[in-house]
Short mmCIF file of C-alpha atoms in Angstrom, two decimals:
data_model
loop_
_atom_site.label_atom_id
_atom_site.label_comp_id
_atom_site.label_asym_id
_atom_site.label_seq_id
_atom_site.Cartn_x
_atom_site.Cartn_y
_atom_site.Cartn_z
CA MET A 285 93.74 84.88 55.24
CA LYS A 286 93.78 87.50 57.91
CA SER A 287 91.52 85.61 60.22
CA LEU A 288 93.62 82.46 59.70
CA ALA A 289 96.73 84.34 60.85
CA THR A 290 94.90 85.78 63.63
CA ALA A 291 93.75 82.19 64.65
CA LEU A 292 97.19 80.87 64.46
CA ILE A 293 98.71 83.84 66.55
CA GLY A 294 95.83 83.05 69.01
CA LEU A 295 96.71 79.56 69.42
CA LEU A 296 100.33 80.06 69.81
CA LEU A 297 99.61 82.35 72.52
CA VAL A 298 97.39 79.85 74.22
CA ALA A 299 100.19 77.36 73.90
CA ALA A 300 102.52 79.62 75.54
CA ALA A 301 100.71 80.57 78.58
CA PRO A 302 101.83 78.90 81.67
CA VAL A 303 100.19 75.91 82.66
CA ARG A 304 99.50 76.79 86.21
CA ALA A 305 97.68 79.80 85.32
CA ALA A 306 94.04 79.75 86.58
CA ASP A 307 91.52 81.10 84.53
CA PRO A 308 91.41 84.97 85.02
CA ALA A 309 87.50 85.12 83.98
CA GLN A 310 86.83 82.78 86.82
CA ALA A 311 88.68 84.87 89.36
CA GLN A 312 86.86 87.88 88.07
CA SER A 313 83.54 86.26 88.52
CA PHE A 314 84.56 85.32 92.14
CA ILE A 315 85.19 88.79 92.85
CA GLU A 316 82.05 89.93 91.12
CA GLY A 317 80.07 87.40 93.39
CA LEU A 318 81.83 88.86 96.52
CA GLY A 319 80.70 92.23 95.55
CA GLN A 320 76.97 91.18 95.27
CA ARG A 321 77.24 89.49 98.43
CA ALA A 322 78.63 92.62 100.16
CA VAL A 323 75.86 94.57 98.67
CA GLU A 324 73.13 92.07 100.06
CA ILE A 325 74.32 92.28 103.27
CA LEU A 326 74.25 96.21 103.29
CA ASN A 327 70.79 96.26 101.64
CA GLU A 328 69.20 94.02 104.02
CA PRO A 329 66.11 95.52 105.73
CA ASP A 330 66.26 96.46 109.47
CA LEU A 331 70.12 95.43 109.35
CA ASP A 332 71.68 96.06 112.85
CA ALA A 333 75.36 96.98 113.08
CA ASP A 334 76.18 93.99 115.23
CA ARG A 335 74.64 91.31 112.59
CA ALA A 336 76.17 93.13 109.72
CA VAL A 337 79.72 92.93 111.21
CA ALA A 338 79.14 89.14 112.21
CA GLN A 339 78.31 88.60 108.37
CA PHE A 340 81.04 90.50 107.18
CA ARG A 341 83.23 88.44 109.27
CA THR A 342 81.95 85.24 107.69
CA LEU A 343 82.53 86.94 104.28
CA PHE A 344 86.18 87.90 105.18
CA ARG A 345 87.13 84.35 106.67
CA GLU A 346 85.59 82.65 103.44
CA SER A 347 87.05 84.90 100.85
CA PHE A 348 90.68 85.76 102.10
CA ASP A 349 93.52 83.61 102.52
CA ILE A 350 94.42 85.03 105.90
CA PRO A 351 97.28 82.42 106.79
CA THR A 352 99.09 83.04 103.61
CA ILE A 353 98.85 87.11 103.84
CA GLY A 354 99.71 86.91 107.39
CA ARG A 355 102.73 84.74 106.74
CA PHE A 356 103.89 87.02 104.27
CA VAL A 357 103.31 90.26 106.51
CA LEU A 358 105.49 88.74 109.21
CA GLY A 359 108.30 88.29 106.36
CA ARG A 360 111.72 87.17 107.62
CA TYR A 361 110.50 87.24 111.43
CA TRP A 362 108.25 84.03 110.66
CA ARG A 363 111.19 82.17 110.89
CA THR A 364 112.73 83.51 114.33
CA ALA A 365 109.11 82.92 115.93
CA SER A 366 108.36 79.89 118.13
CA ARG A 367 105.75 77.49 116.78
CA GLU A 368 103.47 78.88 119.71
CA GLN A 369 104.26 82.55 118.68
CA GLN A 370 103.32 81.53 114.93
CA GLN A 371 100.14 80.34 115.84
CA GLU A 372 98.99 83.13 118.05
CA TYR A 373 100.11 85.59 115.60
CA LEU A 374 98.03 84.06 112.66
CA GLU A 375 95.14 84.26 114.92
CA LEU A 376 95.60 87.72 116.09
CA PHE A 377 96.49 88.72 112.51
CA GLU A 378 92.98 87.22 111.34
CA ASN A 379 90.92 88.94 114.01
CA MET A 380 92.82 92.18 113.55
CA VAL A 381 91.83 92.26 109.80
CA VAL A 382 88.45 91.17 110.46
CA GLU A 383 87.82 93.56 112.99
CA THR A 384 89.17 96.36 111.23
CA TYR A 385 87.67 95.64 107.76
CA ALA A 386 84.39 94.37 108.91
CA ARG A 387 83.48 97.45 110.68
CA ARG A 388 84.55 99.62 108.07
CA PHE A 389 82.52 97.96 105.55
CA THR A 390 79.33 98.54 107.44
CA GLU A 391 80.20 102.23 107.33
CA TYR A 392 80.01 102.65 103.52
CA SER A 393 77.12 104.49 101.95
CA GLY A 394 76.48 105.40 98.40
CA GLU A 395 79.35 103.92 96.95
CA THR A 396 78.93 101.57 94.13
CA PHE A 397 81.28 98.63 93.02
CA ARG A 398 82.46 97.92 89.74
CA VAL A 399 84.60 95.26 88.27
CA LEU A 400 86.45 96.39 85.12
CA GLY A 401 88.63 93.30 84.32
CA SER A 402 91.52 90.81 85.12
CA ARG A 403 95.00 89.94 84.12
CA GLY A 404 97.53 87.13 85.17
CA GLU A 405 99.82 88.21 87.83
CA GLY A 406 103.06 86.40 88.85
CA GLU A 407 102.74 82.54 88.88
CA GLY A 408 99.35 81.59 88.46
CA ASP A 409 97.65 84.36 90.34
CA THR A 410 95.14 86.96 89.06
CA MET A 411 94.66 90.72 89.31
CA VAL A 412 91.00 91.76 89.14
CA GLN A 413 90.62 95.41 88.59
CA SER A 414 87.63 97.06 90.00
CA GLN A 415 86.45 100.65 91.11
CA ILE A 416 84.62 102.04 93.82
CA VAL A 417 82.48 104.82 92.64
CA ARG A 418 81.96 107.23 95.26
CA PRO A 419 78.86 110.06 95.18
CA ALA A 420 81.72 112.70 95.43
CA GLY A 421 85.10 112.68 94.15
CA PRO A 422 86.86 110.42 91.57
CA PRO A 423 86.65 106.69 91.65
CA ILE A 424 88.99 104.63 93.64
CA GLN A 425 91.07 102.02 91.66
CA VAL A 426 91.23 98.64 93.70
CA ALA A 427 92.88 95.66 92.32
CA TRP A 428 92.15 92.12 94.05
CA ARG A 429 95.10 89.59 93.73
CA VAL A 430 93.29 86.45 93.60
CA ARG A 431 94.92 82.80 93.90
CA GLU A 432 93.25 79.42 93.09
CA ARG A 433 93.94 76.57 95.17
CA ASN A 434 92.10 73.30 94.70
CA GLY A 435 89.54 74.98 92.80
CA GLN A 436 88.91 77.38 95.45
CA PHE A 437 89.53 81.14 95.08
CA ARG A 438 90.98 83.28 97.66
CA ILE A 439 92.23 86.92 97.94
CA ILE A 440 95.75 87.25 98.89
CA ASP A 441 96.45 90.81 98.53
CA VAL A 442 94.35 93.98 97.80
CA SER A 443 95.91 97.16 96.15
CA ILE A 444 94.19 100.61 96.33
CA GLU A 445 95.32 103.03 94.02
CA GLY A 446 98.71 100.87 93.43
CA VAL A 447 99.42 100.62 97.20
CA SER A 448 99.54 97.12 98.32
CA MET A 449 98.07 96.57 101.56
CA ALA A 450 100.10 93.41 102.21
CA VAL A 451 103.27 95.42 101.67
CA THR A 452 102.26 98.18 103.78
CA GLN A 453 101.35 95.87 106.69
CA ARG A 454 104.56 94.23 106.34
CA ASN A 455 106.53 97.36 106.36
CA GLU A 456 104.84 98.38 109.39
CA PHE A 457 104.99 95.20 111.42
CA GLY A 458 108.75 95.01 110.37
CA ALA A 459 109.20 98.53 111.71
CA VAL A 460 107.44 97.46 115.03
CA ILE A 461 109.53 94.44 115.58
CA GLN A 462 112.76 96.24 114.59
CA ARG A 463 112.24 98.99 117.13
CA ASN A 464 111.79 96.39 119.58
CA GLY A 465 115.20 94.80 118.98
CA GLY A 466 113.93 92.25 116.75
CA ARG A 467 111.43 90.48 119.31
CA ILE A 468 108.15 89.53 118.05
CA GLU A 469 106.44 89.50 121.64
CA PRO A 470 105.81 93.40 121.72
CA LEU A 471 104.21 93.05 118.29
CA LEU A 472 101.64 90.11 119.68
CA GLU A 473 101.22 92.42 122.83
CA THR A 474 100.18 95.43 120.70
CA LEU A 475 97.94 93.29 118.41
CA ARG A 476 96.18 91.81 121.55
CA GLY A 477 95.27 95.11 122.64
CA ARG A 478 94.07 96.50 119.59
CA ILE A 479 91.65 93.45 119.14
CA THR A 480 90.28 93.84 122.57
CA ALA A 481 89.81 97.73 121.81
CA ALA A 482 88.20 97.17 118.56
CA ARG A 483 85.69 94.58 119.82
CA GLN A 484 84.78 97.02 122.68
CA GLY A 485 84.33 99.85 120.00
CA MET B 155 106.82 139.01 92.84
CA ASN B 156 108.90 139.48 95.79
CA GLY B 157 111.07 136.99 98.11
CA THR B 158 108.27 136.42 100.85
CA GLY B 159 105.54 135.58 98.38
CA ARG B 160 107.83 133.11 96.84
CA LEU B 161 108.77 131.49 100.15
CA PHE B 162 105.11 131.64 101.15
CA ARG B 163 104.37 129.90 97.89
CA ALA B 164 106.94 127.35 98.47
CA ILE B 165 105.69 126.54 102.12
CA ALA B 166 102.00 126.11 101.02
CA ALA B 167 103.03 124.13 98.19
CA ALA B 168 104.83 122.14 100.68
CA ALA B 169 102.15 121.89 102.94
CA THR B 170 100.32 119.94 100.28
CA GLY B 171 103.06 117.47 101.07
CA ILE B 172 101.54 116.87 104.60
CA ALA B 173 98.08 116.75 103.11
CA LEU B 174 99.28 113.97 100.66
CA SER B 175 101.46 112.48 103.15
CA ALA B 176 100.44 109.33 101.55
CA CYS B 177 101.14 110.80 98.28
CA ALA B 178 104.50 111.99 97.40
CA ALA B 179 107.74 111.27 95.89
CA SER B 180 109.53 108.10 93.92
CA THR B 181 111.83 105.59 93.00
CA GLU B 182 114.07 104.19 90.04
CA GLY B 183 111.03 102.41 88.79
CA GLN B 184 110.59 99.67 91.47
CA LEU B 185 110.97 99.17 95.18
CA SER B 186 114.46 97.51 95.33
CA THR B 187 112.83 94.78 97.73
CA VAL B 188 109.74 94.82 99.85
CA ASP B 189 111.71 95.06 103.26
CA ASP B 190 114.31 97.76 102.06
CA VAL B 191 112.82 100.70 103.87
CA ASN B 192 115.31 103.22 102.44
CA ASP B 193 115.58 105.32 105.66
CA PRO B 194 119.14 105.80 106.94
CA PHE B 195 117.96 109.11 108.74
CA GLU B 196 115.03 107.39 110.48
CA PRO B 197 115.81 108.90 114.08
CA ALA B 198 115.92 112.46 112.74
CA ASN B 199 112.89 111.87 110.17
CA ARG B 200 110.72 110.50 113.28
CA VAL B 201 111.36 113.90 114.97
CA VAL B 202 110.24 115.82 112.02
CA PHE B 203 107.28 113.58 111.51
CA ALA B 204 106.22 114.26 115.21
CA PHE B 205 106.70 117.96 114.73
CA ASN B 206 104.62 117.71 111.31
CA GLU B 207 101.84 115.91 113.23
CA ALA B 208 101.67 118.36 115.84
CA VAL B 209 101.35 121.30 113.32
CA ASP B 210 98.72 119.22 111.68
CA THR B 211 96.77 118.60 114.89
CA VAL B 212 96.79 122.09 115.95
CA VAL B 213 96.43 124.23 112.68
CA ILE B 214 96.04 122.43 109.50
CA ARG B 215 93.48 119.88 110.20
CA PRO B 216 91.15 121.94 112.35
CA VAL B 217 90.87 124.29 109.30
CA ALA B 218 90.26 121.40 106.86
CA VAL B 219 87.58 120.11 109.33
CA THR B 220 85.73 123.56 109.39
CA TYR B 221 86.16 123.80 105.81
CA ASP B 222 84.75 120.54 105.15
CA THR B 223 81.82 120.93 107.68
CA PHE B 224 80.60 124.29 106.54
CA VAL B 225 81.37 124.92 102.70
CA PRO B 226 78.95 123.00 100.57
CA GLU B 227 80.34 120.16 98.54
CA GLY B 228 79.69 121.67 95.16
CA ILE B 229 81.69 124.48 95.96
CA GLN B 230 84.53 122.40 97.44
CA GLN B 231 84.49 120.62 93.95
CA GLY B 232 84.69 123.82 92.35
CA ILE B 233 87.57 124.98 94.27
CA THR B 234 89.47 121.59 93.78
CA ASN B 235 88.73 121.90 89.89
CA PHE B 236 90.01 125.66 89.97
CA LEU B 237 93.27 124.76 91.85
CA ARG B 238 93.92 121.85 89.65
CA ASN B 239 93.43 124.17 86.59
CA LEU B 240 96.17 126.39 87.80
CA ARG B 241 98.50 123.55 88.20
CA THR B 242 97.79 122.41 84.50
CA PRO B 243 100.63 124.42 82.84
CA ILE B 244 103.16 122.91 85.29
CA ILE B 245 101.61 119.73 84.73
CA LEU B 246 101.69 120.09 80.66
CA ALA B 247 105.27 121.05 81.00
CA ASN B 248 106.22 117.80 82.91
CA GLU B 249 104.26 115.45 80.50
CA LEU B 250 106.46 117.07 77.54
CA LEU B 251 109.44 116.68 79.44
CA GLN B 252 108.46 113.00 80.08
CA GLY B 253 107.98 112.71 76.50
CA ASP B 254 104.37 111.57 77.29
CA TRP B 255 102.69 113.25 74.13
CA GLU B 256 99.21 111.62 74.97
CA GLY B 257 99.30 113.03 78.52
CA ALA B 258 100.60 116.44 77.25
CA GLU B 259 97.41 116.47 74.81
CA VAL B 260 95.31 115.74 77.60
CA ALA B 261 96.77 118.42 79.65
CA ALA B 262 96.64 120.99 77.03
CA SER B 263 92.76 120.04 76.19
CA ARG B 264 92.25 120.44 79.85
CA LEU B 265 93.65 123.76 80.25
CA PHE B 266 91.83 125.20 77.16
CA LEU B 267 88.34 123.39 77.70
CA ASN B 268 88.27 124.03 81.60
CA THR B 269 89.35 127.86 81.40
CA THR B 270 87.10 128.88 78.65
CA LEU B 271 83.93 126.44 79.11
CA GLY B 272 84.75 125.58 82.60
CA LEU B 273 84.49 129.26 83.60
CA GLY B 274 88.03 129.69 84.53
CA GLY B 275 88.33 126.15 85.71
CA PHE B 276 85.81 125.94 88.34
CA ILE B 277 84.11 123.17 86.10
CA ASP B 278 85.95 120.16 85.06
CA ILE B 279 84.34 120.11 81.50
CA ALA B 280 87.13 118.17 80.02
CA SER B 281 86.43 115.18 82.47
CA TYR B 282 83.04 114.68 80.57
CA ALA B 283 85.24 114.21 77.51
CA GLN B 284 87.30 111.48 78.84
CA LYS B 285 90.15 114.06 79.83
CA GLU B 286 90.82 113.09 83.20
CA TYR B 287 93.07 115.01 85.61
CA GLN B 288 96.33 113.33 85.91
CA SER B 289 99.08 114.73 88.47
CA GLU B 290 102.24 115.28 87.14
CA ASP B 291 105.38 116.88 88.93
CA PHE B 292 109.13 117.28 88.11
CA GLY B 293 110.01 114.65 90.68
CA GLN B 294 108.06 112.33 88.66
CA THR B 295 110.09 113.63 85.49
CA LEU B 296 113.41 113.15 87.04
CA ALA B 297 112.37 109.50 87.87
CA ARG B 298 111.57 108.95 84.15
CA TRP B 299 114.90 110.47 83.13
CA GLY B 300 116.38 107.92 85.67
CA VAL B 301 117.33 109.78 88.73
CA GLY B 302 116.99 107.80 91.80
CA GLU B 303 115.23 108.61 94.61
CA GLY B 304 117.76 108.99 97.41
CA PRO B 305 116.99 108.32 100.95
CA TYR B 306 113.64 108.84 102.64
CA LEU B 307 113.34 112.10 104.07
CA VAL B 308 110.70 113.84 106.03
CA LEU B 309 110.65 117.49 105.33
CA PRO B 310 109.46 120.17 107.96
CA ILE B 311 105.85 121.15 107.07
CA LEU B 312 106.28 119.43 103.50
CA GLY B 313 106.27 115.79 104.91
CA PRO B 314 107.32 112.70 103.16
CA SER B 315 109.92 113.10 100.37
CA ASN B 316 113.35 112.42 99.27
CA PRO B 317 116.11 114.51 97.70
CA ARG B 318 114.98 113.91 94.09
CA ASP B 319 111.05 114.77 95.02
CA ALA B 320 112.31 117.73 97.01
CA VAL B 321 114.17 119.05 94.05
CA GLY B 322 111.13 118.38 91.79
CA PHE B 323 108.95 120.35 94.16
CA ALA B 324 111.20 123.42 94.22
CA THR B 325 111.60 123.32 90.48
CA ASP B 326 107.95 123.21 89.98
CA VAL B 327 107.36 126.03 92.36
CA PHE B 328 109.84 128.25 90.70
CA ALA B 329 109.11 127.35 87.32
CA ASP B 330 105.24 127.90 87.51
CA PRO B 331 104.25 130.44 85.13
CA VAL B 332 101.09 131.08 86.87
CA GLY B 333 102.96 132.39 89.92
CA TYR B 334 104.93 134.82 88.03
CA ALA B 335 101.80 136.05 86.16
CA ALA B 336 99.75 136.46 89.13
CA THR B 337 99.86 139.04 92.25
CA ASP B 338 101.44 138.25 95.65
CA GLY B 339 98.07 138.45 97.09
CA PHE B 340 96.73 135.87 94.56
CA ASN B 341 99.68 133.65 95.05
CA TYR B 342 99.17 133.79 98.78
CA ALA B 343 95.32 132.92 98.67
CA ARG B 344 96.21 130.18 96.12
CA ALA B 345 98.71 128.45 98.59
CA GLY B 346 96.56 128.62 101.56
CA ALA B 347 93.73 127.19 99.42
CA THR B 348 95.71 124.39 97.93
CA VAL B 349 96.99 123.45 101.64
CA VAL B 350 92.98 123.23 103.03
CA ASP B 351 91.71 121.66 99.56
CA LEU B 352 94.43 118.82 99.74
CA ARG B 353 94.08 118.30 103.41
CA GLN B 354 90.15 118.18 103.28
CA GLN B 355 90.30 115.49 100.68
CA THR B 356 92.48 113.16 102.87
CA LEU B 357 90.62 113.87 106.00
CA GLU B 358 88.94 110.46 106.27
CA ALA B 359 91.77 108.56 104.95
CA THR B 360 94.48 109.68 107.50
CA ASP B 361 92.00 109.63 110.23
CA GLU B 362 91.43 106.06 109.41
CA LEU B 363 94.92 105.26 108.77
CA LYS B 364 96.13 106.71 112.35
CA ARG B 365 93.33 104.73 114.12
CA SER B 366 94.24 101.57 112.55
CA SER B 367 98.11 101.74 112.22
CA ILE B 368 100.19 100.62 115.15
CA ASP B 369 103.42 102.57 113.81
CA TYR B 370 101.88 105.41 111.92
CA TYR B 371 105.29 106.66 110.64
CA ALA B 372 106.24 103.59 109.29
CA THR B 373 102.86 102.86 107.42
CA THR B 374 103.11 106.55 106.04
CA ARG B 375 106.53 105.99 104.77
CA SER B 376 105.56 102.59 102.96
CA LEU B 377 102.42 104.47 101.48
CA TYR B 378 104.52 107.25 100.44
CA ARG B 379 107.00 105.19 98.34
CA GLN B 380 104.37 102.84 97.05
CA TYR B 381 101.91 105.49 95.86
CA ARG B 382 104.97 107.52 94.35
CA LEU B 383 106.06 104.57 92.54
CA ASN B 384 102.57 104.11 91.22
CA GLN B 385 102.36 107.94 90.09
CA ILE B 386 105.60 107.53 88.10
CA GLY B 387 104.47 104.64 86.23
CA ASP B 388 101.08 106.68 85.74
CA GLY B 389 99.09 103.91 87.32
CA ALA B 390 100.50 100.91 85.91
CA GLY B 391 101.49 99.92 89.33
CA ALA B 392 101.92 96.26 88.38
CA GLU B 393 105.78 96.37 88.90
CA ALA B 394 105.43 97.09 92.65
CA MET B 395 103.32 93.98 93.36
CA PRO B 396 105.35 91.46 95.54
CA ASP B 397 105.96 88.05 94.84
CA ILE B 398 103.91 86.34 97.69
CA PRO B 399 104.90 82.70 97.90
CA ASP B 400 102.75 79.74 98.02
CA PHE B 401 103.43 78.87 101.66
CA GLU B 402 101.17 75.69 101.64
CA ASP B 403 103.63 74.11 99.17
CA ILE B 404 106.40 74.35 101.70
CA PRO B 405 106.53 71.42 104.02
CA GLU B 406 106.06 72.82 107.78
CA ASP B 407 108.53 70.49 109.18
CA GLU B 408 111.58 71.60 107.09
CA GLY B 409 111.14 75.16 108.69
CA ALA B 410 111.14 74.20 112.31
CA PRO B 411 111.53 77.40 114.14
CA VAL B 412 113.93 78.29 116.94
CA ILE B 413 112.28 78.22 120.23
CA ASP B 414 113.36 81.33 121.92
CA ASP B 415 111.94 84.88 122.40
CA GLY B 416 112.24 85.56 118.75
CA SER B 417 115.23 87.85 119.24
CA ALA B 418 117.62 85.34 117.28
CA GLU B 419 118.09 87.71 114.13
CA GLN B 420 120.25 85.08 112.52
CA GLY B 421 117.43 83.01 112.35
CA VAL B 422 117.36 79.20 111.07
CA PRO B 423 120.46 78.46 109.01
CA GLY B 424 119.45 76.20 106.20
CA SER B 425 115.73 76.62 106.70
CA ALA B 426 113.68 75.44 103.66
CA ILE B 427 111.22 78.36 103.88
CA PRO B 428 112.05 80.84 101.61
CA VAL B 429 111.58 84.44 102.87
CA ALA B 430 109.35 86.25 100.51
CA SER B 431 110.79 88.77 98.01
CA GLU B 432 114.26 88.52 99.44
#
């Protein structure tokens, strides 16, 4: 009897689940797959830094929905930007993210990546919980917000110890625009400079 | 304990705030909106922030770097463990005040196990028994009691805070039984060690952040508030996740942007593009 009741409750829960929700297990294996690819890149014999960065750039472009993140980060200022500014901004944002993180990734040493589980988030997104275990110090909790579109999974936010990178970036860009009298051009100017510097560094 | 000792303890504990610039105080349980930075005193806060950065650059960071370079990792870990054990009575008190019995049980076992088998706290034996360190403070307790954070404040030396967390911090310092039991000399040493220990732990993260941010003040402010929110929720963190719209569902044409230099704050009346999280 007990198992029948459990089965019924389970059925009800399934029926009540939102239709749009993607399968969290699939999102989880997407993140696991990314972790494996990253490890493969880092473990390649005779890997030179430039080639590693190039490979990470590709990995980033394929796995992050950078236009969605970029637009969220610009917040209400997206609407006040001209179409040309919007286009340039998205390009600059993508390059900034890729340059910043691709290089950082190749600097990692001795850490291991472990996916712990996943759950639904918002309307149809999945939060995949993971840990980066360091040789010293406590593990770092990292959650990946994954969205499915047309059968493709993409990361739209990364939360480190409960801190959303998208929100942090949005607050920062918002502050820069506000301090420049609500103009977007100075932010674009700064981003251009950053990217040039990162590529030379 | 005399007044100077107490003041020094306060300052030291506060400098902890600098070290933890990313990790300090709180909220009503949720960021009101993603864009509300809650910073009416921003000009003054920026001045204090610049002062703190200068003190950090000239004094605190160099000491932390020296410590990081010359002290073996095993000993650093032992010192971190020891300092955390000294904080455990106050953590236990806050767990009880928050009605977190499970947390209180963990804190009590940690205090007992680490003080005895852990040789006075140098070895974190309890963590092997899945009793992990969790930081609690009176600012978090006040948040649990429903006290609002108040405006964002950058305190001299102490760093990012707000009225609630500042009160919480002072309360913890004055209520700490370890401070009353120990000698002044010990309290000074503890305070100094706490500053160096916490700063050392955040060296890499803060260097990286400073390098990659465009507005370090704004980044720190955002991190502080989100981090505190996560701490208050004991790591649940889910409430802080923003609602990120599905932009591709929005027809581009309906949101035709104004063509100007972007200074038109009023934006586009009647635009079909929803502004995220507003």
